[in-house]
Each structure stands twice: as C-alpha cells, then as structure tokens.
PDB file of C-alpha atoms in Angstrom:
ATOM      1  CA  UNK A   1      20.863  42.507  19.321  1.00  0.00           C
ATOM      2  CA  UNK A   2      18.984  44.642  17.445  1.00  0.00           C
ATOM      3  CA  UNK A   3      15.459  43.420  16.087  1.00  0.00           C
ATOM      4  CA  UNK A   4      16.681  43.683  12.348  1.00  0.00           C
ATOM      5  CA  UNK A   5      19.549  41.999  13.205  1.00  0.00           C
ATOM      6  CA  UNK A   6      17.121  39.151  14.836  1.00  0.00           C
ATOM      7  CA  UNK A   7      14.972  39.154  11.758  1.00  0.00           C
ATOM      8  CA  UNK A   8      18.153  38.448   9.515  1.00  0.00           C
ATOM      9  CA  UNK A   9      19.131  35.674  11.759  1.00  0.00           C
ATOM     10  CA  UNK A  10      15.674  34.211  11.721  1.00  0.00           C
ATOM     11  CA  UNK A  11      15.722  34.488   7.845  1.00  0.00           C
ATOM     12  CA  UNK A  12      18.998  32.791   7.515  1.00  0.00           C
ATOM     13  CA  UNK A  13      17.605  29.867   9.988  1.00  0.00           C
ATOM     14  CA  UNK A  14      14.704  29.487   8.016  1.00  0.00           C
ATOM     15  CA  UNK A  15      16.591  28.939   4.691  1.00  0.00           C
ATOM     16  CA  UNK A  16      18.654  26.293   7.088  1.00  0.00           C
ATOM     17  CA  UNK A  17      15.699  24.462   8.431  1.00  0.00           C
ATOM     18  CA  UNK A  18      13.653  24.216   5.249  1.00  0.00           C
ATOM     19  CA  UNK A  19      16.541  22.370   3.797  1.00  0.00           C
ATOM     20  CA  UNK A  20      17.171  20.372   6.854  1.00  0.00           C
ATOM     21  CA  UNK A  21      13.542  19.017   7.285  1.00  0.00           C
ATOM     22  CA  UNK A  22      13.508  18.288   3.545  1.00  0.00           C
ATOM     23  CA  UNK A  23      16.748  16.220   3.890  1.00  0.00           C
ATOM     24  CA  UNK A  24      15.158  14.147   6.927  1.00  0.00           C
ATOM     25  CA  UNK A  25      12.083  13.581   5.192  1.00  0.00           C
ATOM     26  CA  UNK A  26      14.260  12.291   2.172  1.00  0.00           C
ATOM     27  CA  UNK A  27      16.101  10.037   4.742  1.00  0.00           C
ATOM     28  CA  UNK A  28      13.014   9.023   6.134  1.00  0.00           C
ATOM     29  CA  UNK A  29      11.533   7.667   2.993  1.00  0.00           C
ATOM     30  CA  UNK A  30      14.190   6.476   1.071  1.00  0.00           C
ATOM     31  CA  UNK A  31      13.949   2.936   2.069  1.00  0.00           C
ATOM     32  CA  UNK A  32      10.275   3.206   0.786  1.00  0.00           C
ATOM     33  CA  UNK A  33      11.809   3.439  -2.887  1.00  0.00           C
ATOM     34  CA  UNK A  34      13.000  -0.279  -2.610  1.00  0.00           C
ATOM     35  CA  UNK A  35       9.748  -1.449  -1.278  1.00  0.00           C
ATOM     36  CA  UNK A  36       8.113  -2.355  -4.899  1.00  0.00           C
ATOM     37  CA  UNK A  37      11.402  -4.218  -5.886  1.00  0.00           C
ATOM     38  CA  UNK A  38      11.416  -5.992  -2.583  1.00  0.00           C
ATOM     39  CA  UNK A  39       7.473  -6.910  -3.021  1.00  0.00           C
ATOM     40  CA  UNK A  40       8.383  -8.409  -6.759  1.00  0.00           C
ATOM     41  CA  UNK A  41      11.250 -10.455  -5.665  1.00  0.00           C
ATOM     42  CA  UNK A  42       9.073 -11.592  -2.686  1.00  0.00           C
ATOM     43  CA  UNK A  43       6.371 -12.726  -5.161  1.00  0.00           C
ATOM     44  CA  UNK A  44       8.714 -14.403  -7.481  1.00  0.00           C
ATOM     45  CA  UNK A  45      10.454 -16.521  -5.024  1.00  0.00           C
ATOM     46  CA  UNK A  46       6.804 -17.902  -3.265  1.00  0.00           C
ATOM     47  CA  UNK A  47       5.621 -18.678  -7.151  1.00  0.00           C
ATOM     48  CA  UNK A  48       9.016 -20.206  -7.468  1.00  0.00           C
ATOM     49  CA  UNK A  49       8.510 -22.500  -4.054  1.00  0.00           C
ATOM     50  CA  UNK A  50       4.991 -23.343  -5.243  1.00  0.00           C
ATOM     51  CA  UNK A  51       5.989 -24.274  -8.833  1.00  0.00           C
ATOM     52  CA  UNK A  52       8.922 -26.408  -7.422  1.00  0.00           C
ATOM     53  CA  UNK A  53       6.652 -28.107  -5.115  1.00  0.00           C
ATOM     54  CA  UNK A  54       4.454 -29.068  -8.303  1.00  0.00           C
ATOM     55  CA  UNK A  55       7.400 -30.068 -10.176  1.00  0.00           C
ATOM     56  CA  UNK A  56       8.702 -32.469  -7.298  1.00  0.00           C
ATOM     57  CA  UNK A  57       5.169 -34.049  -7.435  1.00  0.00           C
ATOM     58  CA  UNK A  58       4.967 -34.624 -10.708  1.00  0.00           C
ATOM     59  CA  UNK A  59       8.705 -35.969 -10.842  1.00  0.00           C
ATOM     60  CA  UNK A  60       7.388 -38.514  -8.275  1.00  0.00           C
ATOM     61  CA  UNK A  61       4.380 -39.264 -10.313  1.00  0.00           C
ATOM     62  CA  UNK A  62       6.567 -39.899 -13.197  1.00  0.00           C
ATOM     63  CA  UNK A  63       9.168 -42.279 -11.236  1.00  0.00           C
ATOM     64  CA  UNK A  64       5.854 -44.362 -10.138  1.00  0.00           C
ATOM     65  CA  UNK A  65       4.820 -44.779 -13.831  1.00  0.00           C
ATOM     66  CA  UNK A  66       7.903 -45.636 -14.932  1.00  0.00           C
ATOM     67  CA  UNK A  67       8.074 -48.358 -12.576  1.00  0.00           C
ATOM     68  CA  UNK A  68       4.381 -49.404 -13.361  1.00  0.00           C
ATOM     69  CA  UNK A  69       5.415 -49.173 -17.100  1.00  0.00           C
ATOM     70  CA  UNK A  70       8.583 -51.666 -16.379  1.00  0.00           C
ATOM     71  CA  UNK A  71       6.262 -54.148 -14.355  1.00  0.00           C
ATOM     72  CA  UNK A  72       4.243 -54.177 -17.331  1.00  0.00           C
ATOM     73  CA  UNK A  73       6.623 -54.931 -19.716  1.00  0.00           C
ATOM     74  CA  UNK A  74       7.895 -57.633 -17.630  1.00  0.00           C
ATOM     75  CA  UNK A  75       4.691 -59.187 -17.279  1.00  0.00           C
ATOM     76  CA  UNK A  76       3.990 -58.977 -21.061  1.00  0.00           C
ATOM     77  CA  UNK A  77       7.306 -60.478 -22.021  1.00  0.00           C
ATOM     78  CA  UNK A  78       7.046 -63.409 -19.383  1.00  0.00           C
ATOM     79  CA  UNK A  79       4.173 -64.415 -20.955  1.00  0.00           C
ATOM     80  CA  UNK A  80       5.259 -64.214 -24.452  1.00  0.00           C
ATOM     81  CA  UNK A  81       8.300 -66.494 -23.393  1.00  0.00           C
ATOM     82  CA  UNK A  82       6.112 -69.148 -21.484  1.00  0.00           C
ATOM     83  CA  UNK A  83       3.912 -69.506 -24.887  1.00  0.00           C
ATOM     84  CA  UNK A  84       6.722 -71.626 -26.019  1.00  0.00           C
ATOM     85  CA  UNK A  85       6.492 -74.016 -23.202  1.00  0.00           C
ATOM     86  CA  UNK A  86       2.347 -74.417 -22.781  1.00  0.00           C
ATOM     87  CA  UNK A  87       1.086 -78.263 -22.867  1.00  0.00           C
ATOM     88  CA  UNK A  88      -2.733 -77.243 -22.472  1.00  0.00           C
ATOM     89  CA  UNK A  89      -5.420 -75.071 -23.778  1.00  0.00           C
ATOM     90  CA  UNK A  90      -6.319 -73.584 -20.085  1.00  0.00           C
ATOM     91  CA  UNK A  91      -2.385 -72.542 -20.087  1.00  0.00           C
ATOM     92  CA  UNK A  92      -2.695 -71.050 -23.622  1.00  0.00           C
ATOM     93  CA  UNK A  93      -5.806 -69.100 -22.277  1.00  0.00           C
ATOM     94  CA  UNK A  94      -4.184 -68.008 -18.971  1.00  0.00           C
ATOM     95  CA  UNK A  95      -1.165 -66.689 -20.801  1.00  0.00           C
ATOM     96  CA  UNK A  96      -3.012 -65.026 -23.620  1.00  0.00           C
ATOM     97  CA  UNK A  97      -4.923 -63.174 -21.055  1.00  0.00           C
ATOM     98  CA  UNK A  98      -1.833 -62.044 -19.247  1.00  0.00           C
ATOM     99  CA  UNK A  99      -0.085 -60.940 -22.333  1.00  0.00           C
ATOM    100  CA  UNK A 100      -3.422 -59.247 -23.480  1.00  0.00           C
ATOM    101  CA  UNK A 101      -3.616 -57.206 -20.004  1.00  0.00           C
ATOM    102  CA  UNK A 102      -0.043 -56.373 -19.593  1.00  0.00           C
ATOM    103  CA  UNK A 103      -0.313 -55.069 -23.117  1.00  0.00           C
ATOM    104  CA  UNK A 104      -3.006 -52.784 -22.504  1.00  0.00           C
ATOM    105  CA  UNK A 105      -1.663 -51.560 -19.237  1.00  0.00           C
ATOM    106  CA  UNK A 106       2.002 -50.908 -20.694  1.00  0.00           C
ATOM    107  CA  UNK A 107      -0.067 -48.642 -23.463  1.00  0.00           C
ATOM    108  CA  UNK A 108      -2.007 -47.060 -20.993  1.00  0.00           C
ATOM    109  CA  UNK A 109       0.616 -46.384 -18.711  1.00  0.00           C
ATOM    110  CA  UNK A 110       3.152 -45.157 -21.458  1.00  0.00           C
ATOM    111  CA  UNK A 111       0.405 -42.671 -22.515  1.00  0.00           C
ATOM    112  CA  UNK A 112       0.355 -41.222 -18.773  1.00  0.00           C
ATOM    113  CA  UNK A 113       4.262 -41.118 -18.269  1.00  0.00           C
ATOM    114  CA  UNK A 114       4.664 -39.436 -21.723  1.00  0.00           C
ATOM    115  CA  UNK A 115       2.015 -36.609 -20.709  1.00  0.00           C
ATOM    116  CA  UNK A 116       3.704 -36.313 -17.154  1.00  0.00           C
ATOM    117  CA  UNK A 117       7.271 -36.339 -18.570  1.00  0.00           C
ATOM    118  CA  UNK A 118       5.983 -33.363 -21.004  1.00  0.00           C
ATOM    119  CA  UNK A 119       4.516 -31.519 -17.773  1.00  0.00           C
ATOM    120  CA  UNK A 120       7.868 -31.973 -15.925  1.00  0.00           C
ATOM    121  CA  UNK A 121      10.225 -30.692 -18.837  1.00  0.00           C
ATOM    122  CA  UNK A 122       7.821 -27.655 -19.444  1.00  0.00           C
ATOM    123  CA  UNK A 123       8.069 -27.003 -15.526  1.00  0.00           C
ATOM    124  CA  UNK A 124      11.852 -27.749 -15.734  1.00  0.00           C
ATOM    125  CA  UNK A 125      12.273 -24.656 -18.133  1.00  0.00           C
ATOM    126  CA  UNK A 126       9.834 -22.458 -16.459  1.00  0.00           C
ATOM    127  CA  UNK A 127      11.894 -23.124 -13.097  1.00  0.00           C
ATOM    128  CA  UNK A 128      15.054 -22.302 -15.080  1.00  0.00           C
ATOM    129  CA  UNK A 129      13.488 -19.151 -16.474  1.00  0.00           C
ATOM    130  CA  UNK A 130      12.338 -18.237 -12.592  1.00  0.00           C
ATOM    131  CA  UNK A 131      15.782 -18.830 -11.221  1.00  0.00           C
ATOM    132  CA  UNK A 132      17.300 -16.557 -13.852  1.00  0.00           C
ATOM    133  CA  UNK A 133      14.478 -13.859 -13.046  1.00  0.00           C
ATOM    134  CA  UNK A 134      15.292 -14.156  -9.379  1.00  0.00           C
ATOM    135  CA  UNK A 135      18.888 -13.859  -9.512  1.00  0.00           C
ATOM    136  CA  UNK A 136      18.495 -10.656 -11.924  1.00  0.00           C
ATOM    137  CA  UNK A 137      16.118  -9.323  -9.597  1.00  0.00           C
ATOM    138  CA  UNK A 138      18.277  -9.757  -6.445  1.00  0.00           C
ATOM    139  CA  UNK A 139      21.164  -8.397  -8.379  1.00  0.00           C
ATOM    140  CA  UNK A 140      19.259  -5.056  -9.221  1.00  0.00           C
ATOM    141  CA  UNK A 141      17.731  -4.833  -5.559  1.00  0.00           C
ATOM    142  CA  UNK A 142      21.270  -5.075  -4.281  1.00  0.00           C
ATOM    143  CA  UNK A 143      22.147  -2.753  -6.897  1.00  0.00           C
ATOM    144  CA  UNK A 144      19.690  -0.372  -5.813  1.00  0.00           C
ATOM    145  CA  UNK A 145      20.547  -0.937  -1.880  1.00  0.00           C
ATOM    146  CA  UNK A 146      24.076   0.023  -2.585  1.00  0.00           C
ATOM    147  CA  UNK A 147      22.960   3.269  -4.443  1.00  0.00           C
ATOM    148  CA  UNK A 148      20.319   4.252  -1.853  1.00  0.00           C
ATOM    149  CA  UNK A 149      22.869   3.601   0.902  1.00  0.00           C
ATOM    150  CA  UNK A 150      25.452   6.002  -0.672  1.00  0.00           C
ATOM    151  CA  UNK A 151      22.470   8.742  -1.398  1.00  0.00           C
ATOM    152  CA  UNK A 152      21.772   8.247   2.272  1.00  0.00           C
ATOM    153  CA  UNK A 153      25.474   8.729   3.235  1.00  0.00           C
ATOM    154  CA  UNK A 154      25.190  12.162   1.196  1.00  0.00           C
ATOM    155  CA  UNK A 155      22.062  13.233   2.777  1.00  0.00           C
ATOM    156  CA  UNK A 156      23.381  12.512   5.967  1.00  0.00           C
ATOM    157  CA  UNK A 157      26.933  14.683   5.037  1.00  0.00           C
ATOM    158  CA  UNK A 158      24.447  17.560   4.021  1.00  0.00           C
ATOM    159  CA  UNK A 159      22.334  17.273   7.184  1.00  0.00           C
ATOM    160  CA  UNK A 160      25.672  17.804   9.371  1.00  0.00           C
ATOM    161  CA  UNK A 161      26.735  20.778   7.348  1.00  0.00           C
ATOM    162  CA  UNK A 162      23.363  22.317   7.960  1.00  0.00           C
ATOM    163  CA  UNK A 163      23.464  21.263  11.919  1.00  0.00           C
ATOM    164  CA  UNK A 164      26.604  23.353  11.888  1.00  0.00           C
ATOM    165  CA  UNK A 165      25.140  26.256  10.403  1.00  0.00           C
ATOM    166  CA  UNK A 166      22.328  25.806  12.456  1.00  0.00           C
ATOM    167  CA  UNK A 167      24.255  25.736  15.900  1.00  0.00           C
ATOM    168  CA  UNK A 168      26.060  28.783  14.377  1.00  0.00           C
ATOM    169  CA  UNK A 169      23.033  30.953  14.083  1.00  0.00           C
ATOM    170  CA  UNK A 170      20.764  29.621  17.158  1.00  0.00           C
ATOM    171  CA  UNK A 171      23.126  30.552  20.416  1.00  0.00           C
ATOM    172  CA  UNK A 172      22.114  34.200  20.072  1.00  0.00           C
ATOM    173  CA  UNK A 173      18.537  33.860  19.640  1.00  0.00           C
ATOM    174  CA  UNK A 174      15.997  33.163  22.282  1.00  0.00           C
ATOM    175  CA  UNK A 175      15.355  29.437  22.950  1.00  0.00           C
ATOM    176  CA  UNK A 176      11.618  29.559  23.219  1.00  0.00           C
ATOM    177  CA  UNK A 177      11.632  31.455  19.897  1.00  0.00           C
ATOM    178  CA  UNK A 178      13.647  29.202  17.908  1.00  0.00           C
ATOM    179  CA  UNK A 179      11.506  26.370  19.122  1.00  0.00           C
ATOM    180  CA  UNK A 180       8.493  28.041  17.846  1.00  0.00           C
ATOM    181  CA  UNK A 181      10.206  28.946  14.738  1.00  0.00           C
ATOM    182  CA  UNK A 182      10.911  25.235  14.165  1.00  0.00           C
ATOM    183  CA  UNK A 183       7.641  23.961  14.481  1.00  0.00           C
ATOM    184  CA  UNK A 184       6.222  26.716  12.289  1.00  0.00           C
ATOM    185  CA  UNK A 185       8.508  25.729   9.515  1.00  0.00           C
ATOM    186  CA  UNK A 186       7.842  21.975   9.751  1.00  0.00           C
ATOM    187  CA  UNK A 187       4.263  23.052   9.106  1.00  0.00           C
ATOM    188  CA  UNK A 188       4.407  25.605   6.679  1.00  0.00           C
ATOM    189  CA  UNK A 189       8.119  25.795   5.345  1.00  0.00           C
ATOM    190  CA  UNK A 190       7.853  29.391   5.996  1.00  0.00           C
ATOM    191  CA  UNK A 191       8.332  30.803   9.637  1.00  0.00           C
ATOM    192  CA  UNK A 192       8.895  34.380   9.302  1.00  0.00           C
ATOM    193  CA  UNK A 193       7.309  36.643   6.420  1.00  0.00           C
ATOM    194  CA  UNK A 194       6.326  40.272   5.986  1.00  0.00           C
ATOM    195  CA  UNK A 195       3.758  42.784   6.695  1.00  0.00           C
ATOM    196  CA  UNK A 196       2.736  44.719   3.541  1.00  0.00           C
ATOM    197  CA  UNK A 197      -0.446  47.118   3.829  1.00  0.00           C
ATOM    198  CA  UNK A 198      -1.231  45.680   7.076  1.00  0.00           C
ATOM    199  CA  UNK A 199      -1.650  42.403   5.555  1.00  0.00           C
ATOM    200  CA  UNK A 200       0.114  39.142   6.723  1.00  0.00           C
ATOM    201  CA  UNK A 201       1.791  37.808   3.362  1.00  0.00           C
ATOM    202  CA  UNK A 202       1.892  34.353   4.696  1.00  0.00           C
ATOM    203  CA  UNK A 203      -1.801  33.926   5.093  1.00  0.00           C
ATOM    204  CA  UNK A 204      -3.208  37.053   3.396  1.00  0.00           C
ATOM    205  CA  UNK A 205      -5.194  38.044   6.289  1.00  0.00           C
ATOM    206  CA  UNK A 206      -5.665  41.807   7.277  1.00  0.00           C
ATOM    207  CA  UNK A 207      -4.318  42.273  10.528  1.00  0.00           C
ATOM    208  CA  UNK A 208      -5.838  44.695  13.124  1.00  0.00           C
ATOM    209  CA  UNK A 209      -4.607  48.006  13.114  1.00  0.00           C
ATOM    210  CA  UNK A 210      -3.034  48.318  16.572  1.00  0.00           C
ATOM    211  CA  UNK A 211      -1.360  45.093  16.012  1.00  0.00           C
ATOM    212  CA  UNK A 212       0.150  45.895  12.591  1.00  0.00           C
ATOM    213  CA  UNK A 213       1.323  49.228  14.270  1.00  0.00           C
ATOM    214  CA  UNK A 214       3.196  47.033  16.752  1.00  0.00           C
ATOM    215  CA  UNK A 215       4.812  45.064  13.967  1.00  0.00           C
ATOM    216  CA  UNK A 216       5.631  48.324  12.179  1.00  0.00           C
ATOM    217  CA  UNK A 217       7.590  49.577  15.394  1.00  0.00           C
ATOM    218  CA  UNK A 218       9.675  46.375  15.408  1.00  0.00           C
ATOM    219  CA  UNK A 219      10.412  46.310  19.094  1.00  0.00           C
ATOM    220  CA  UNK A 220       9.319  42.863  19.512  1.00  0.00           C
ATOM    221  CA  UNK A 221       8.922  39.463  17.979  1.00  0.00           C
ATOM    222  CA  UNK A 222       5.096  39.323  16.974  1.00  0.00           C
ATOM    223  CA  UNK A 223       3.501  36.105  16.016  1.00  0.00           C
ATOM    224  CA  UNK A 224       0.354  36.240  13.228  1.00  0.00           C
ATOM    225  CA  UNK A 225      -2.561  35.789  15.228  1.00  0.00           C
ATOM    226  CA  UNK A 226      -4.095  33.586  12.263  1.00  0.00           C
ATOM    227  CA  UNK A 227      -0.999  31.836  11.096  1.00  0.00           C
ATOM    228  CA  UNK A 228       1.267  31.901  13.699  1.00  0.00           C
ATOM    229  CA  UNK A 229       4.308  32.921  11.453  1.00  0.00           C
ATOM    230  CA  UNK A 230       6.586  35.583  12.910  1.00  0.00           C
ATOM    231  CA  UNK A 231       5.945  38.880  11.461  1.00  0.00           C
ATOM    232  CA  UNK A 232       8.489  41.463  10.139  1.00  0.00           C
ATOM    233  CA  UNK A 233       7.153  45.107   8.689  1.00  0.00           C
ATOM    234  CA  UNK A 234       8.139  45.995   5.047  1.00  0.00           C
ATOM    235  CA  UNK A 235       7.727  49.464   2.940  1.00  0.00           C
ATOM    236  CA  UNK A 236       5.750  48.702   0.179  1.00  0.00           C
ATOM    237  CA  UNK A 237       5.629  50.834  -2.932  1.00  0.00           C
ATOM    238  CA  UNK A 238       2.890  53.144  -4.274  1.00  0.00           C
ATOM    239  CA  UNK A 239       2.282  50.640  -7.084  1.00  0.00           C
ATOM    240  CA  UNK A 240       1.898  47.931  -4.252  1.00  0.00           C
ATOM    241  CA  UNK A 241      -0.530  49.863  -2.031  1.00  0.00           C
ATOM    242  CA  UNK A 242      -3.624  47.719  -1.712  1.00  0.00           C
ATOM    243  CA  UNK A 243      -7.211  49.305  -1.867  1.00  0.00           C
ATOM    244  CA  UNK A 244      -8.988  47.917   1.215  1.00  0.00           C
ATOM    245  CA  UNK A 245     -12.050  48.645   0.110  1.00  0.00           C
ATOM    246  CA  UNK A 246     -11.686  45.782  -2.038  1.00  0.00           C
ATOM    247  CA  UNK A 247     -11.507  42.763   0.245  1.00  0.00           C
ATOM    248  CA  UNK A 248     -11.768  40.220  -2.484  1.00  0.00           C
ATOM    249  CA  UNK A 249      -8.210  38.662  -2.498  1.00  0.00           C
ATOM    250  CA  UNK A 250      -7.785  39.079   1.065  1.00  0.00           C
ATOM    251  CA  UNK A 251      -9.377  38.000   4.277  1.00  0.00           C
ATOM    252  CA  UNK A 252     -10.145  39.006   7.731  1.00  0.00           C
ATOM    253  CA  UNK A 253     -12.338  38.499  10.860  1.00  0.00           C
ATOM    254  CA  UNK A 254     -15.056  40.567   9.241  1.00  0.00           C
ATOM    255  CA  UNK A 255     -15.285  38.037   6.538  1.00  0.00           C
ATOM    256  CA  UNK A 256     -16.185  35.351   9.296  1.00  0.00           C
ATOM    257  CA  UNK A 257     -18.328  37.669  10.957  1.00  0.00           C
ATOM    258  CA  UNK A 258     -20.557  38.350   7.895  1.00  0.00           C
ATOM    259  CA  UNK A 259     -20.670  34.567   7.019  1.00  0.00           C
ATOM    260  CA  UNK A 260     -22.155  33.487  10.408  1.00  0.00           C
ATOM    261  CA  UNK A 261     -24.468  36.776  10.177  1.00  0.00           C
ATOM    262  CA  UNK A 262     -25.605  34.896   7.002  1.00  0.00           C
ATOM    263  CA  UNK A 263     -26.120  31.486   8.370  1.00  0.00           C
ATOM    264  CA  UNK A 264     -28.014  33.174  11.468  1.00  0.00           C
ATOM    265  CA  UNK A 265     -30.161  35.105   9.075  1.00  0.00           C
ATOM    266  CA  UNK A 266     -30.961  31.539   7.381  1.00  0.00           C
ATOM    267  CA  UNK A 267     -31.710  30.143  10.512  1.00  0.00           C
ATOM    268  CA  UNK A 268     -34.033  32.786  11.762  1.00  0.00           C
ATOM    269  CA  UNK A 269     -35.886  32.810   8.260  1.00  0.00           C
ATOM    270  CA  UNK A 270     -36.334  29.122   8.357  1.00  0.00           C
ATOM    271  CA  UNK A 271     -37.749  29.425  12.301  1.00  0.00           C
ATOM    272  CA  UNK A 272     -40.146  31.850  11.193  1.00  0.00           C
ATOM    273  CA  UNK A 273     -41.688  30.089   8.220  1.00  0.00           C
ATOM    274  CA  UNK A 274     -41.819  26.686  10.477  1.00  0.00           C
ATOM    275  CA  UNK A 275     -43.812  29.147  13.449  1.00  0.00           C
ATOM    276  CA  UNK A 276     -46.299  30.454  10.692  1.00  0.00           C
ATOM    277  CA  UNK A 277     -46.832  27.033   9.514  1.00  0.00           C
ATOM    278  CA  UNK A 278     -47.525  25.922  12.910  1.00  0.00           C
ATOM    279  CA  UNK A 279     -49.957  29.108  13.760  1.00  0.00           C
ATOM    280  CA  UNK A 280     -51.761  27.977  10.348  1.00  0.00           C
ATOM    281  CA  UNK A 281     -52.169  24.400  11.383  1.00  0.00           C
ATOM    282  CA  UNK A 282     -53.329  25.292  14.719  1.00  0.00           C
ATOM    283  CA  UNK A 283     -55.961  27.928  13.117  1.00  0.00           C
ATOM    284  CA  UNK A 284     -57.378  25.169  10.951  1.00  0.00           C
ATOM    285  CA  UNK A 285     -57.778  22.774  13.712  1.00  0.00           C
ATOM    286  CA  UNK A 286     -59.584  24.970  15.879  1.00  0.00           C
ATOM    287  CA  UNK A 287     -61.827  26.134  13.206  1.00  0.00           C
ATOM    288  CA  UNK A 288     -63.008  22.474  12.395  1.00  0.00           C
TER     289      UNK A 288
END
C-alpha cells in the first residue's frame, strides 16, 4: 500500500476515532447528569424523616397533655359534686383546695395542649407538602433516568457503527502504528497533521531540516519529535510561505536554547556580584 493511501486511511481513521472517543466520554459521564437530582431527593427524604420524627414526638406530647387535661377536669368536677355533701368546714376547705388546684392545672394544661396541637397541625401540613415534593422529585428523576437510558442506547448504537468503520480501516494498517495513533488522538484529538514550510501544523514547531526533507519524501511514517503526531507533507502556495527570519509565531529548539542561555547569563552575573561583595568585605576586614 502506497504511503499516500496510508495517510488517507489514517485521516479517515482519525475522524472515526475522534467521534468514537467523544461518545465514550459522553457514555461515561452521562450518569453524573443525575447526581444533582439524586442529591436533592436524598436531602428531601432526610429532612422528611427528621421532620416526621419531630411530628411523632409532638404527637406523643399532645396525647400526654390530653390525658392530663382529662384528669384535671375529672378532679375539678369531682370536687364540685362533693360540695353538696360536705358536713364540716374542714371538708369544705379540702374540696375548695382540690377544685382550685384542678382548675389551675386544667387551664395550664389546656394552654400547653393548644400550643402543641398548633405545632402538630403545622408539621402535618409541612409533611404533606414534603411528601408531594418528594413524589414529584422521584417522578422527575425516574423520567430523567429513562431519557438518559434511551440516550445512552443511542450512543451505544452510534459507537457500534463507528467500531465497524474502524475495523474496515485498520486491518491494512500496521498494528503498532494504529496503537500509537489511538493514544495520540486520545490526548490531542488530532493524530495526523501536515508539515508546511518545515513547520509541524500540530504544535507549530520548526522541524530540523533533514527531518523535514524525510517527511517530504513520504517514504515512511514519521512522528513529530515535539508533539508526537504523525506527519505528512503538504505543498503551500506563495501566499502561505513563511518568513523564517521572524520566528515570533513559531517555535524551535533555538527558542529553548536562547531561553536557557539568558538564564545562565543571569546566574553568572549574580555570581560575579556576590564574589565582588565577598572580596570587598574581606579587604575591609584585613584593613581593620
């Protein structure tokens, strides 16, 4: 198979792989779309459980107050009935005290009971509202899960079609090249790029002259030494010709060498300054 045909197959494979990896990411991240709904439902249920616990506690308090109120009323009524049968002043005083205490307790308990019954009624309404909210949230979540399941099924169907296309392209390509190509596309979404004017259009780095010539010859598959993408040569028009005297928009190894040279010069200047200061200090000490 000629190299031009190999490059064409790699370009077709690139289109398939980019779409394939994008679908795989979507399938993997899809369940996370429901996380916020799951968290909201869990929070609503937790709050409902806590509120229902308070409701049961207040309900028990109300029942206890009702019994106390009933006992106080019975004690007062008993004392009032017994007033008709008293035979001495002492009996009158005892019954009067019983009636007064029962009446006082009855009023206190009734006040507490009314307060707790109001709380109970408010909690009951709040619980009903929470139940409706939870039911609605569960319904929305179930619908979202159903929609997501259908969406994932569609993704899976598309993925299967892409795998079929991939299997149609790869058999005639070198397995090791395909493996490297797949890894590159997973990182960069672009695994094969053109070389124009000796520059890799993937990373915009100027390629060594001899290496660029080998790419132009197109006799074998070559990888960019900077970004690892597969390279193919592409002719450029006169308008696209690059002025290599101006490297502002491209990079090369020379850029890195100049940068390190500047750093070394700065370090040398700093060392010289430190040495001069040490010599001055030593001279001053000896003079003293």
